Every structure is written in C-alpha cells, then in structure tokens.
PDB file of C-alpha atoms in Angstrom:
ATOM      1  CA  MET A  21      26.980  -4.927  21.109  1.00 88.00           C
ATOM      2  CA  PRO A  22      27.543  -8.604  21.992  1.00 94.00           C
ATOM      3  CA  SER A  23      30.469 -10.537  20.548  1.00 97.00           C
ATOM      4  CA  TYR A  24      29.929 -13.880  18.811  1.00 98.00           C
ATOM      5  CA  ARG A  25      32.102 -16.340  16.998  1.00 98.00           C
ATOM      6  CA  VAL A  26      31.597 -19.171  14.593  1.00 98.00           C
ATOM      7  CA  ARG A  27      34.124 -22.003  14.713  1.00 98.00           C
ATOM      8  CA  MET A  28      34.427 -24.601  12.006  1.00 98.00           C
ATOM      9  CA  VAL A  29      36.457 -27.786  11.921  1.00 98.00           C
ATOM     10  CA  VAL A  30      37.314 -28.215   8.249  1.00 97.00           C
ATOM     11  CA  SER A  31      38.890 -30.948   6.181  1.00 95.00           C
ATOM     12  CA  LEU A  32      39.232 -31.565   2.449  1.00 95.00           C
ATOM     13  CA  LEU A  33      39.592 -28.684   0.022  1.00 96.00           C
ATOM     14  CA  ARG A  34      37.226 -28.615  -2.939  1.00 96.00           C
ATOM     15  CA  PRO A  35      38.955 -28.999  -6.327  1.00 96.00           C
ATOM     16  CA  GLY A  36      40.645 -25.814  -7.515  1.00 96.00           C
ATOM     17  CA  VAL A  37      40.445 -23.990  -4.179  1.00 97.00           C
ATOM     18  CA  ASP A  38      43.558 -22.221  -2.920  1.00 96.00           C
ATOM     19  CA  PRO A  39      43.914 -22.847   0.843  1.00 94.00           C
ATOM     20  CA  ALA A  40      44.971 -19.220   1.339  1.00 96.00           C
ATOM     21  CA  ASP A  41      41.544 -18.049   0.121  1.00 97.00           C
ATOM     22  CA  VAL A  42      39.414 -19.892   2.688  1.00 97.00           C
ATOM     23  CA  LEU A  43      39.883 -17.736   5.804  1.00 97.00           C
ATOM     24  CA  PRO A  44      39.506 -14.405   3.942  1.00 98.00           C
ATOM     25  CA  ALA A  45      36.324 -15.736   2.322  1.00 98.00           C
ATOM     26  CA  ALA A  46      34.939 -16.715   5.736  1.00 98.00           C
ATOM     27  CA  ALA A  47      35.633 -13.247   7.145  1.00 98.00           C
ATOM     28  CA  ALA A  48      34.192 -11.592   4.037  1.00 98.00           C
ATOM     29  CA  ALA A  49      30.957 -13.581   4.364  1.00 98.00           C
ATOM     30  CA  ALA A  50      30.492 -12.236   7.887  1.00 98.00           C
ATOM     31  CA  ARG A  51      31.638  -8.732   6.933  1.00 98.00           C
ATOM     32  CA  GLU A  52      28.796  -8.530   4.388  1.00 97.00           C
ATOM     33  CA  LEU A  53      26.373  -8.644   7.334  1.00 97.00           C
ATOM     34  CA  VAL A  54      28.131  -7.363  10.485  1.00 98.00           C
ATOM     35  CA  ALA A  55      31.366  -5.900  11.852  1.00 97.00           C
ATOM     36  CA  VAL A  56      34.098  -8.538  12.020  1.00 98.00           C
ATOM     37  CA  GLU A  57      36.353  -8.345  15.065  1.00 97.00           C
ATOM     38  CA  ALA A  58      38.885 -11.037  14.126  1.00 98.00           C
ATOM     39  CA  SER A  59      39.467 -14.205  12.150  1.00 98.00           C
ATOM     40  CA  GLU A  60      42.010 -16.957  12.570  1.00 98.00           C
ATOM     41  CA  LEU A  61      43.115 -20.375  11.478  1.00 97.00           C
ATOM     42  CA  ALA A  62      44.403 -22.688  14.188  1.00 97.00           C
ATOM     43  CA  VAL A  63      45.305 -26.345  14.424  1.00 96.00           C
ATOM     44  CA  ARG A  64      43.676 -28.085  17.363  1.00 95.00           C
ATOM     45  CA  HIS A  65      44.277 -31.763  17.994  1.00 94.00           C
ATOM     46  CA  GLY A  66      45.792 -32.020  14.522  1.00 94.00           C
ATOM     47  CA  ARG A  67      42.729 -30.585  12.768  1.00 95.00           C
ATOM     48  CA  PRO A  68      42.316 -27.167  11.124  1.00 96.00           C
ATOM     49  CA  VAL A  69      39.827 -24.871  12.856  1.00 98.00           C
ATOM     50  CA  LEU A  70      38.601 -21.611  11.318  1.00 98.00           C
ATOM     51  CA  THR A  71      37.210 -18.955  13.652  1.00 98.00           C
ATOM     52  CA  VAL A  72      35.456 -15.722  12.736  1.00 98.00           C
ATOM     53  CA  ARG A  73      34.553 -13.387  15.600  1.00 98.00           C
ATOM     54  CA  TYR A  74      31.947 -10.691  15.008  1.00 98.00           C
ATOM     55  CA  GLU A  75      29.439  -8.344  16.607  1.00 97.00           C
ATOM     56  CA  SER A  76      25.721  -8.859  16.285  1.00 97.00           C
ATOM     57  CA  ALA A  77      22.593  -7.318  17.781  1.00 95.00           C
ATOM     58  CA  ASP A  78      21.200 -10.576  19.196  1.00 96.00           C
ATOM     59  CA  ASP A  79      21.437 -14.360  19.182  1.00 96.00           C
ATOM     60  CA  LEU A  80      19.048 -14.837  16.247  1.00 97.00           C
ATOM     61  CA  ALA A  81      20.952 -12.441  14.002  1.00 97.00           C
ATOM     62  CA  ALA A  82      24.245 -13.999  15.115  1.00 98.00           C
ATOM     63  CA  SER A  83      22.940 -17.441  14.137  1.00 97.00           C
ATOM     64  CA  HIS A  84      22.122 -16.163  10.650  1.00 98.00           C
ATOM     65  CA  VAL A  85      25.601 -14.693  10.300  1.00 98.00           C
ATOM     66  CA  GLY A  86      27.151 -17.957  11.454  1.00 98.00           C
ATOM     67  CA  ARG A  87      25.084 -19.897   8.921  1.00 98.00           C
ATOM     68  CA  ALA A  88      26.141 -17.512   6.119  1.00 98.00           C
ATOM     69  CA  VAL A  89      29.808 -18.005   7.015  1.00 98.00           C
ATOM     70  CA  VAL A  90      29.486 -21.792   7.163  1.00 98.00           C
ATOM     71  CA  ASP A  91      27.596 -21.854   3.856  1.00 98.00           C
ATOM     72  CA  ARG A  92      30.351 -19.818   2.163  1.00 98.00           C
ATOM     73  CA  VAL A  93      33.175 -21.902   3.616  1.00 98.00           C
ATOM     74  CA  ASP A  94      31.382 -25.137   2.727  1.00 97.00           C
ATOM     75  CA  THR A  95      31.669 -24.208  -0.966  1.00 97.00           C
ATOM     76  CA  MET A  96      35.470 -24.235  -0.554  1.00 98.00           C
ATOM     77  CA  VAL A  97      36.192 -27.003   1.974  1.00 98.00           C
ATOM     78  CA  ASP A  98      34.310 -29.733   3.798  1.00 97.00           C
ATOM     79  CA  VAL A  99      32.959 -28.290   7.053  1.00 98.00           C
ATOM     80  CA  GLU A 100      32.801 -31.191   9.474  1.00 97.00           C
ATOM     81  CA  VAL A 101      31.510 -29.328  12.537  1.00 97.00           C
ATOM     82  CA  SER A 102      30.464 -25.744  13.203  1.00 97.00           C
ATOM     83  CA  ARG A 103      29.263 -23.888  16.270  1.00 97.00           C
ATOM     84  CA  VAL A 104      28.217 -20.320  17.051  1.00 98.00           C
ATOM     85  CA  THR A 105      29.007 -19.075  20.545  1.00 98.00           C
ATOM     86  CA  ARG A 106      28.412 -15.824  22.439  1.00 98.00           C
ATOM     87  CA  ARG A 107      30.857 -14.138  24.748  1.00 97.00           C
ATOM     88  CA  TYR A 108      29.851 -13.425  28.338  1.00 94.00           C
ATOM     89  CA  GLY A 109      32.763 -11.866  30.206  1.00 93.00           C
ATOM     90  CA  ALA A 110      35.828 -13.965  29.454  1.00 93.00           C
ATOM     91  CA  ARG A 111      33.898 -17.131  28.467  1.00 97.00           C
ATOM     92  CA  TRP A 112      32.127 -18.365  25.371  1.00 96.00           C
ATOM     93  CA  TYR A 113      28.747 -20.136  25.561  1.00 97.00           C
ATOM     94  CA  GLY A 114      26.830 -21.959  22.849  1.00 95.00           C
ATOM     95  CA  LEU A 115      23.577 -20.495  21.545  1.00 91.00           C
ATOM     96  CA  ARG A 116      20.363 -22.309  22.381  1.00 81.00           C
TER      97      ARG A 116
END
C-alpha cells in the first residue's frame, strides 16, 4: 500500500490548548481512517512543522485523510500551510 504524508506549518495555539496535545491529535485523526506509520514535530527555518505519515489505498483517499488531519489540527492551532505528498522510492511528490 502506498505511503503518504501530510505536513503542516503551524503557528498560534488556540486558547486553552496544551501544545503537547497537538501532535497526538493529528495522528489520532489519521488513525481513525488509516494505518499511521509515524508522526513528528520538527522545527524548520524557525517554524514548527507537524508531519503525519500514513498508508492509503490511493491518492483520492489519501487526500481525504490529509484533509481530516488538517481540519482536526486547525481546531487546536493555526495551520498556515499544509500539503499531502506520496512516496515514490526515496522521494516525496505532491498530489495533483
């Protein structure tokens, strides 16, 4: 089954949200729909980036999973940018 990931550049926390809850909530949103391979929080160019990697049957289903994750995270923090990509070999390519 193909591997996909959704990456989100996030910023301000919503009032009352514990920062430690954001990444687990993102992974849980994906896990409700598909098998989650990994999740991580990284800082790139001084900005927090959440990544959830998961398996999905096809690009359309993967897009829906990505949207569900972004929608969940957006209730907790401001999502500035998000992108779903698919893995081909060792590289990741954006969905069309």
